[in-house]
Tab-separated table of C-alpha atoms and ligand atoms in Angstrom:
chain	number	residue	atom	x	y	z
A	1	MET	CA	-10.737	24.851	-11.934
A	2	LEU	CA	-10.798	21.443	-10.268
A	3	ASP	CA	-13.165	20.826	-7.381
A	4	LEU	CA	-10.469	18.609	-5.893
A	5	ALA	CA	-6.840	17.673	-6.578
A	6	ILE	CA	-5.614	14.552	-4.934
A	7	ILE	CA	-1.779	14.179	-4.757
A	8	GLY	CA	-0.702	10.574	-4.607
A	9	GLY	CA	-2.447	7.442	-5.701
A	10	GLY	CA	-1.856	4.890	-2.978
A	11	PRO	CA	-4.680	3.588	-0.697
A	12	ALA	CA	-5.373	6.999	0.788
A	13	GLY	CA	-5.446	8.841	-2.598
A	14	LEU	CA	-7.550	6.164	-4.331
A	15	THR	CA	-10.144	5.982	-1.628
A	16	ALA	CA	-10.379	9.743	-1.436
A	17	GLY	CA	-11.009	9.687	-5.162
A	18	LEU	CA	-13.754	7.084	-4.762
A	19	TYR	CA	-15.578	8.853	-2.031
A	20	ALA	CA	-15.193	12.285	-3.717
A	21	THR	CA	-16.565	11.246	-7.031
A	22	ARG	CA	-19.199	8.920	-5.768
A	23	GLY	CA	-20.258	11.731	-3.475
A	24	GLY	CA	-20.979	14.026	-6.363
A	25	LEU	CA	-17.818	16.016	-6.938
A	26	LYS	CA	-17.414	16.589	-10.661
A	27	ASP	CA	-13.918	17.598	-11.460
A	28	VAL	CA	-11.560	15.368	-9.411
A	29	VAL	CA	-8.084	14.528	-10.584
A	30	MET	CA	-5.647	12.246	-8.835
A	31	PHE	CA	-2.047	13.076	-9.596
A	32	GLU	CA	0.101	9.912	-9.256
A	33	MET	CA	3.619	9.799	-10.662
A	34	GLY	CA	3.664	5.977	-11.095
A	35	LEU	CA	1.132	3.281	-11.264
A	36	PRO	CA	-1.727	3.771	-8.711
A	37	GLY	CA	-1.482	1.517	-5.742
A	38	GLY	CA	1.232	2.944	-3.502
A	39	GLN	CA	4.003	1.394	-1.495
A	40	ILE	CA	1.990	-1.727	-0.626
A	41	MET	CA	2.601	-2.830	-4.188
A	42	ASN	CA	6.054	-3.787	-3.022
A	43	SER	CA	4.728	-6.236	-0.497
A	44	SER	CA	4.737	-9.925	-1.341
A	45	GLU	CA	2.282	-10.884	1.387
A	46	VAL	CA	-0.685	-8.976	2.813
A	47	GLU	CA	-3.051	-10.724	5.233
A	48	ASN	CA	-4.454	-7.968	7.444
A	49	TYR	CA	-6.766	-6.119	5.045
A	50	PRO	CA	-10.257	-6.759	6.291
A	51	GLY	CA	-12.342	-8.975	4.014
A	52	ILE	CA	-9.452	-10.543	2.256
A	53	LYS	CA	-9.394	-14.097	3.580
A	54	GLU	CA	-6.321	-15.388	1.858
A	55	ILE	CA	-2.731	-14.024	1.802
A	56	VAL	CA	-2.412	-11.843	-1.275
A	57	THR	CA	0.448	-9.822	-2.795
A	58	GLY	CA	0.158	-6.061	-2.596
A	59	MET	CA	-0.325	-5.920	-6.320
A	60	GLU	CA	-3.298	-8.377	-6.094
A	61	LEU	CA	-4.786	-6.315	-3.302
A	62	MET	CA	-4.535	-3.010	-5.180
A	63	GLU	CA	-5.304	-4.138	-8.667
A	64	PRO	CA	-9.085	-3.571	-8.560
A	65	TRP	CA	-8.870	-0.181	-6.728
A	66	PRO	CA	-8.239	2.128	-9.652
A	67	GLU	CA	-10.895	0.609	-11.783
A	68	GLN	CA	-13.499	1.014	-9.027
A	69	CYS	CA	-12.704	4.699	-8.682
A	70	MET	CA	-12.587	5.425	-12.386
A	71	ARG	CA	-16.105	4.122	-12.713
A	72	PHE	CA	-17.407	7.041	-10.721
A	73	GLY	CA	-15.468	9.594	-12.730
A	74	LEU	CA	-12.077	9.980	-11.000
A	75	LYS	CA	-9.445	10.997	-13.493
A	76	HIS	CA	-5.867	9.891	-13.053
A	77	GLU	CA	-3.052	12.117	-14.437
A	78	MET	CA	0.281	10.287	-14.424
A	79	ALA	CA	2.481	13.183	-13.376
A	80	GLU	CA	4.801	14.096	-10.528
A	81	VAL	CA	3.629	17.123	-8.502
A	82	LYS	CA	6.490	19.496	-7.650
A	83	GLN	CA	4.685	21.900	-5.414
A	84	VAL	CA	1.351	22.928	-4.033
A	85	LYS	CA	0.680	26.633	-3.354
A	86	LYS	CA	-2.279	28.707	-2.214
A	87	GLU	CA	-2.937	32.087	-3.729
A	88	ASN	CA	-5.993	33.809	-2.263
A	89	GLU	CA	-8.664	31.102	-2.148
A	90	THR	CA	-7.148	28.989	-5.018
A	91	PHE	CA	-4.713	26.125	-4.758
A	92	LYS	CA	-2.067	25.956	-7.580
A	93	VAL	CA	-0.808	22.376	-8.226
A	94	ILE	CA	2.529	22.700	-10.106
A	95	LEU	CA	3.688	19.614	-11.991
A	96	SER	CA	7.355	18.671	-12.686
A	97	ASN	CA	6.567	19.170	-16.445
A	98	GLY	CA	5.825	22.760	-15.724
A	99	LYS	CA	2.055	22.569	-16.102
A	100	GLU	CA	-0.052	24.420	-13.501
A	101	VAL	CA	-3.532	23.258	-12.420
A	102	GLU	CA	-5.933	25.253	-10.177
A	103	ALA	CA	-8.063	23.536	-7.594
A	104	LYS	CA	-10.565	24.551	-4.910
A	105	ASN	CA	-9.493	21.751	-2.538
A	106	VAL	CA	-6.383	19.585	-2.166
A	107	ILE	CA	-5.800	16.221	-0.368
A	108	ILE	CA	-2.199	15.369	0.084
A	109	CYS	CA	-1.739	11.526	0.050
A	110	THR	CA	1.980	11.242	-0.805
A	111	GLY	CA	2.795	8.652	1.821
A	112	SER	CA	6.081	7.833	3.381
A	113	THR	CA	9.157	5.688	2.730
A	114	PRO	CA	10.910	3.644	5.443
A	115	LYS	CA	14.688	4.276	5.476
A	116	ARG	CA	16.994	1.456	4.563
A	117	ALA	CA	19.733	0.656	7.036
A	118	GLY	CA	22.302	-0.030	4.303
A	119	PHE	CA	23.707	-3.503	5.309
A	120	GLU	CA	24.691	-6.229	2.802
A	121	GLY	CA	21.724	-8.272	1.603
A	122	GLU	CA	19.096	-5.760	2.686
A	123	ASP	CA	17.832	-5.078	-0.800
A	124	GLU	CA	18.216	-8.667	-2.020
A	125	PHE	CA	16.137	-10.056	0.832
A	126	PHE	CA	13.634	-7.074	1.320
A	127	GLY	CA	10.239	-8.704	1.549
A	128	LYS	CA	11.857	-12.217	1.839
A	129	GLY	CA	12.971	-11.918	5.478
A	130	VAL	CA	13.866	-8.217	5.748
A	131	SER	CA	10.904	-6.070	6.689
A	132	THR	CA	10.207	-2.576	7.921
A	133	CYS	CA	6.714	-3.374	9.353
A	134	ALA	CA	6.053	-5.696	12.418
A	135	THR	CA	2.341	-5.174	12.213
A	136	CYS	CA	2.322	-6.269	8.606
A	137	ASP	CA	4.804	-9.187	8.739
A	138	GLY	CA	5.282	-10.192	12.349
A	139	PHE	CA	2.700	-12.996	12.217
A	140	PHE	CA	4.705	-14.736	9.538
A	141	TYR	CA	7.330	-15.468	12.287
A	142	LYS	CA	4.959	-16.868	14.914
A	143	ASP	CA	6.919	-18.940	17.444
A	144	LYS	CA	10.106	-18.290	15.629
A	145	GLU	CA	13.136	-16.224	16.478
A	146	VAL	CA	13.618	-12.804	14.848
A	147	ALA	CA	15.976	-9.808	14.948
A	148	VAL	CA	15.033	-6.095	15.252
A	149	LEU	CA	17.455	-3.307	14.368
A	150	GLY	CA	17.168	0.155	15.865
A	151	GLY	CA	17.190	2.050	19.169
A	152	GLY	CA	14.369	4.566	19.037
A	153	ASP	CA	10.768	4.424	20.146
A	154	THR	CA	9.493	2.607	17.078
A	155	ALA	CA	12.205	0.001	17.173
A	156	LEU	CA	11.418	-0.719	20.898
A	157	GLU	CA	7.694	-0.672	20.552
A	158	GLU	CA	7.846	-3.063	17.627
A	159	ALA	CA	10.349	-5.354	19.454
A	160	VAL	CA	7.771	-5.560	22.298
A	161	TYR	CA	5.007	-6.213	19.790
A	162	LEU	CA	7.034	-9.037	18.130
A	163	SER	CA	7.906	-10.620	21.533
A	164	ASN	CA	4.193	-11.402	21.937
A	165	ILE	CA	4.198	-13.331	18.674
A	166	CYS	CA	7.765	-14.697	18.313
A	167	SER	CA	9.693	-17.026	20.486
A	168	LYS	CA	12.602	-14.683	20.812
A	169	VAL	CA	13.594	-11.162	19.636
A	170	TYR	CA	17.223	-10.026	19.312
A	171	LEU	CA	17.219	-6.357	19.572
A	172	ILE	CA	20.336	-4.921	17.838
A	173	HIS	CA	21.392	-1.343	18.546
A	174	ARG	CA	24.621	0.480	17.694
A	175	ARG	CA	24.890	2.219	21.155
A	176	ASP	CA	24.730	0.969	24.720
A	177	SER	CA	21.638	2.942	25.556
A	178	PHE	CA	18.341	3.621	23.786
A	179	ARG	CA	16.800	6.946	22.680
A	180	ALA	CA	13.222	6.059	23.557
A	181	ALA	CA	10.638	6.895	26.185
A	182	PRO	CA	11.629	5.476	29.662
A	183	SER	CA	8.434	3.480	29.895
A	184	THR	CA	9.069	1.807	26.478
A	185	ILE	CA	12.685	0.950	27.600
A	186	ALA	CA	11.187	-0.502	30.820
A	187	HIS	CA	8.789	-2.707	28.790
A	188	VAL	CA	11.672	-4.005	26.721
A	189	LYS	CA	13.671	-4.896	29.717
A	190	GLU	CA	10.684	-6.666	31.395
A	191	ARG	CA	10.404	-9.159	28.418
A	192	GLU	CA	12.394	-12.302	29.100
A	193	ASN	CA	12.339	-13.177	25.375
A	194	ILE	CA	13.999	-9.975	24.223
A	195	GLU	CA	17.773	-10.228	24.147
A	196	LEU	CA	19.754	-7.036	23.707
A	197	VAL	CA	22.638	-6.965	21.258
A	198	LEU	CA	24.108	-3.589	22.108
A	199	ASN	CA	27.146	-1.642	20.672
A	200	SER	CA	26.496	-3.631	17.494
A	201	ASN	CA	25.418	-3.203	13.996
A	202	VAL	CA	24.239	-5.593	11.248
A	203	LYS	CA	27.057	-6.464	8.901
A	204	LYS	CA	24.920	-8.601	6.553
A	205	VAL	CA	21.920	-10.850	6.145
A	206	TYR	CA	22.417	-14.050	4.318
A	207	GLY	CA	20.038	-16.705	2.997
A	208	ASP	CA	18.894	-18.722	-0.055
A	209	ALA	CA	16.198	-18.469	-2.727
A	210	MET	CA	13.550	-19.058	-0.068
A	211	GLY	CA	14.560	-16.165	2.145
A	212	VAL	CA	16.699	-15.141	5.076
A	213	LEU	CA	18.663	-17.809	6.997
A	214	GLY	CA	20.648	-15.518	9.375
A	215	VAL	CA	21.975	-12.147	10.446
A	216	LEU	CA	25.593	-11.369	11.004
A	217	THR	CA	26.260	-8.621	13.551
A	218	VAL	CA	29.487	-6.938	14.446
A	219	ASP	CA	30.179	-5.096	17.689
A	220	ASN	CA	32.351	-1.987	18.267
A	221	ASP	CA	35.453	-4.207	18.908
A	222	GLY	CA	34.932	-6.038	15.691
A	223	ASN	CA	33.521	-9.315	17.261
A	224	GLU	CA	31.007	-10.933	14.932
A	225	LYS	CA	27.870	-12.801	16.050
A	226	ASP	CA	25.782	-15.074	13.809
A	227	LEU	CA	22.083	-15.054	14.664
A	228	LYS	CA	20.267	-17.924	12.974
A	229	VAL	CA	16.946	-16.096	12.451
A	230	PRO	CA	14.684	-16.202	9.404
A	231	GLY	CA	13.598	-12.531	9.729
A	232	ILE	CA	14.941	-9.074	10.585
A	233	PHE	CA	12.810	-6.002	11.171
A	234	THR	CA	14.613	-2.684	10.660
A	235	PHE	CA	13.472	0.648	12.173
A	236	VAL	CA	15.966	3.250	11.279
A	237	GLY	CA	13.722	6.097	10.499
A	238	ASN	CA	11.115	7.143	8.026
A	239	ASN	CA	11.124	9.663	5.171
A	240	VAL	CA	7.766	11.533	4.950
A	241	ASN	CA	7.149	12.513	1.350
A	242	ASN	CA	6.325	16.108	2.132
A	243	GLY	CA	8.427	17.874	-0.633
A	244	VAL	CA	5.216	19.145	-2.442
A	245	LEU	CA	4.410	21.330	0.515
A	246	LYS	CA	7.722	23.206	0.509
A	247	GLN	CA	7.264	26.829	-0.553
A	248	ASP	CA	9.714	29.031	-2.369
A	249	ASP	CA	10.948	30.615	0.941
A	250	GLY	CA	11.601	27.180	2.441
A	251	SER	CA	8.598	27.093	4.750
A	252	PHE	CA	5.754	24.540	4.573
A	253	LEU	CA	2.366	25.363	3.222
A	254	CYS	CA	0.693	24.106	6.474
A	255	LYS	CA	1.541	23.194	10.059
A	256	MET	CA	3.924	20.265	10.254
A	257	SER	CA	5.152	18.105	13.176
A	258	ASP	CA	8.876	17.970	14.147
A	259	TYR	CA	9.134	14.783	12.083
A	260	GLY	CA	7.849	16.516	8.938
A	261	GLU	CA	4.275	14.932	9.026
A	262	MET	CA	1.263	17.072	8.277
A	263	VAL	CA	-0.710	18.084	11.424
A	264	VAL	CA	-4.345	17.245	11.067
A	265	ASP	CA	-7.542	17.043	13.247
A	266	LEU	CA	-9.830	14.091	13.248
A	267	SER	CA	-11.402	15.230	10.034
A	268	MET	CA	-8.105	15.290	8.230
A	269	ARG	CA	-8.216	19.116	8.075
A	270	THR	CA	-4.802	20.915	8.187
A	271	SER	CA	-4.083	24.450	9.370
A	272	VAL	CA	-4.985	25.682	5.760
A	273	GLU	CA	-8.572	26.002	4.778
A	274	GLY	CA	-9.303	23.540	1.870
A	275	LEU	CA	-6.050	21.572	2.377
A	276	PHE	CA	-6.357	18.019	3.811
A	277	ALA	CA	-4.000	15.131	4.470
A	278	ALA	CA	-4.614	11.360	4.404
A	279	GLY	CA	-2.536	8.251	5.068
A	280	ASP	CA	1.085	7.892	6.035
A	281	ILE	CA	1.795	11.609	5.465
A	282	ARG	CA	-0.198	12.727	8.508
A	283	ILE	CA	0.720	12.805	12.177
A	284	GLU	CA	0.289	9.660	14.171
A	285	ALA	CA	-0.488	7.556	11.078
A	286	PRO	CA	-0.665	3.873	11.976
A	287	LYS	CA	0.926	3.265	8.566
A	288	GLN	CA	-1.496	0.556	7.452
A	289	VAL	CA	-3.494	0.237	4.287
A	290	VAL	CA	-6.807	0.062	6.026
A	291	CYS	CA	-6.017	3.220	8.044
A	292	ALA	CA	-4.795	5.108	4.929
A	293	ALA	CA	-7.953	4.182	3.098
A	294	ALA	CA	-10.145	5.323	5.997
A	295	ASP	CA	-8.284	8.682	6.096
A	296	GLY	CA	-8.949	9.140	2.405
A	297	ALA	CA	-12.686	8.638	2.915
A	298	VAL	CA	-12.809	11.031	5.839
A	299	ALA	CA	-10.943	13.764	3.932
A	300	ALA	CA	-13.161	13.369	0.885
A	301	LEU	CA	-16.324	13.625	2.886
A	302	GLN	CA	-14.903	16.834	4.403
A	303	VAL	CA	-14.267	18.291	0.973
A	304	ILE	CA	-17.858	17.385	-0.095
A	305	ALA	CA	-19.262	18.982	3.023
A	306	ARG	CA	-17.186	22.137	2.273
A	307	SER	CA	-18.437	22.186	-1.368
A	308	LEU	CA	-22.153	22.101	-0.453
B	401	FAD	C1	6.979	-3.700	2.107
B	401	FAD	C2	5.806	-3.158	2.749
B	401	FAD	C3	4.870	-4.027	3.322
B	401	FAD	C4	3.656	-3.533	3.912
B	401	FAD	N1	2.830	-4.410	4.389
B	401	FAD	C5	1.633	-3.971	4.798
B	401	FAD	C6	0.638	-4.867	5.276
B	401	FAD	O1	0.792	-6.075	5.234
B	401	FAD	N2	-0.559	-4.350	5.773
B	401	FAD	C7	-0.801	-3.002	5.785
B	401	FAD	O2	-1.904	-2.568	6.228
B	401	FAD	N3	0.198	-2.128	5.457
B	401	FAD	C8	1.384	-2.565	5.000
B	401	FAD	N4	2.349	-1.599	4.578
B	401	FAD	C9	2.067	-0.270	4.866
B	401	FAD	C10	1.236	0.404	3.746
B	401	FAD	O3	1.712	0.085	2.403
B	401	FAD	C11	1.116	1.914	3.908
B	401	FAD	O4	0.668	2.199	5.238
B	401	FAD	C12	0.103	2.525	2.896
B	401	FAD	O5	0.458	2.152	1.530
B	401	FAD	C13	0.051	3.978	3.058
B	401	FAD	O6	-0.833	4.498	1.961
B	401	FAD	P1	-0.682	6.017	1.530
B	401	FAD	O7	-1.766	6.137	0.476
B	401	FAD	O8	-0.751	6.962	2.666
B	401	FAD	O9	0.695	6.182	0.876
B	401	FAD	P2	1.496	5.341	-0.192
B	401	FAD	O10	1.044	3.910	-0.274
B	401	FAD	O11	2.923	5.552	0.144
B	401	FAD	O12	1.197	6.053	-1.585
B	401	FAD	C14	1.664	7.352	-1.908
B	401	FAD	C15	1.664	7.498	-3.432
B	401	FAD	O13	1.916	8.844	-3.668
B	401	FAD	C16	2.726	8.903	-4.854
B	401	FAD	N5	3.536	10.110	-4.753
B	401	FAD	C17	4.393	10.545	-3.787
B	401	FAD	N6	4.850	11.694	-4.100
B	401	FAD	C18	4.241	12.170	-5.205
B	401	FAD	C19	4.301	13.369	-6.026
B	401	FAD	N7	5.093	14.375	-5.669
B	401	FAD	N8	3.637	13.454	-7.148
B	401	FAD	C20	2.795	12.364	-7.552
B	401	FAD	N9	2.642	11.278	-6.806
B	401	FAD	C21	3.392	11.079	-5.671
B	401	FAD	C22	3.632	7.594	-4.698
B	401	FAD	O14	4.067	7.234	-6.002
B	401	FAD	C23	2.687	6.671	-4.155
B	401	FAD	O15	2.022	5.846	-5.132
B	401	FAD	C24	3.484	-2.104	3.956
B	401	FAD	C25	4.475	-1.251	3.467
B	401	FAD	C26	5.635	-1.769	2.873
B	401	FAD	C27	6.649	-0.849	2.268
C-alpha cells in the first residue's frame, strides 16, 4: 500500500511529491496523465514566479521540477485517474486502465481549466493576446488599452485590476447589467478608464504573426465595433477538474463548494481524514503557480505529520 498517492502533476502535485519524499515518506506515487508540469506549460511568458529574474516560458519554468522530485524518490506513473474512493481506512485509486492502487493518504492536485468563450480567433491567438489570467499577463499591457470579456465577479475584479496597469479597459458584457457583488460593480463604475460595452459579445479577434491587433464586438442589434487593442482577457467561467472525486452514487467523496471546488482548511485538509487538496482545485485558490506549489508543500507536511 502506498503511503501517499498524489493525483495530478502540476506545480501543486510536484511540490507535494518533493516535500513528501524529502520528508521521509517511502512509497509516494504521483499519477499524472500527461507530461508533469501542469497548465502553466501552455504559457509563453511567466514573469511572476519568485526567484526567476527573466521572463521564461511555462515549459522552461517547469522543466527542472520533475527531476528535482525524482531525486528524493518520487515515482511518476503516467496514467489517468478515474476515481478515488475510501473503503474503511484505505483509499482506492482507480485508473482508467482498470488498475486499482491502495493508499493511506491522497492529495488531489488535478487543477482547473478556464472555459473558452468560443469566438473566432480565440484559439489561434491564445497566449498571443488572448488571456484568461490578468495577474499573469496584465503587466505585458502596461499603459496600453485592453478588453475584458465577462460579467461576473471575476471579470469585474480583473477589469479593476487591469485598470490600475493599463491606460484603458473596455469591459464587454452580453447583458445590460452585471451578475457581481454590488461593491465590485461600484468599483468598476468609479474607474474613469473602464468603458462599458454592454449588450455585446465578441465576434472575433484579429491580428498578425506578432499577436492580436483588435477585437470586433457585435451588439444585440447587430452593430459592430472595432476595438484596436493588443489584448483581450476572457473570464467566462472555470472548469474545476473534480471528476475523480465523483462516487458511484453521484455524490462527491468530500465536501465541495457550490462551484465544485474542494473545501479545505488552512492545512489543506478536507472533510475526509487522510484526503487533502492543493492548488487550483481547492476553494479560494489564487490560481497562481507559487500558490499551488505552496499548497502542495502544506498538504505534504500534513501527510507526514499524520504518518508519524
Ligand atoms: C495560459 C496560462 C497562463 C498562466 N500564467 C501564469 C503566470 O504567469 N503565473 C502564474 O503564477 N500562474 C499562471 N497561470 C496559472 C497556473 O498555471 C495555475 O495556477 C497552476 O498551474 C495551478 O497548478 P495546479 O498544480 O493546481 O494545477 P494544474 O497546473 O492544472 O495541474 C493539474 C495537473 O493534473 C493533471 N490531471 C488532471 N486530472 C487528472 C487525472 N484524472 N488523472 C491524472 N492527472 C490528472 C493534469 O494533466 C495537470 O497536469 C497560467 C495559466 C494558464 C492556463
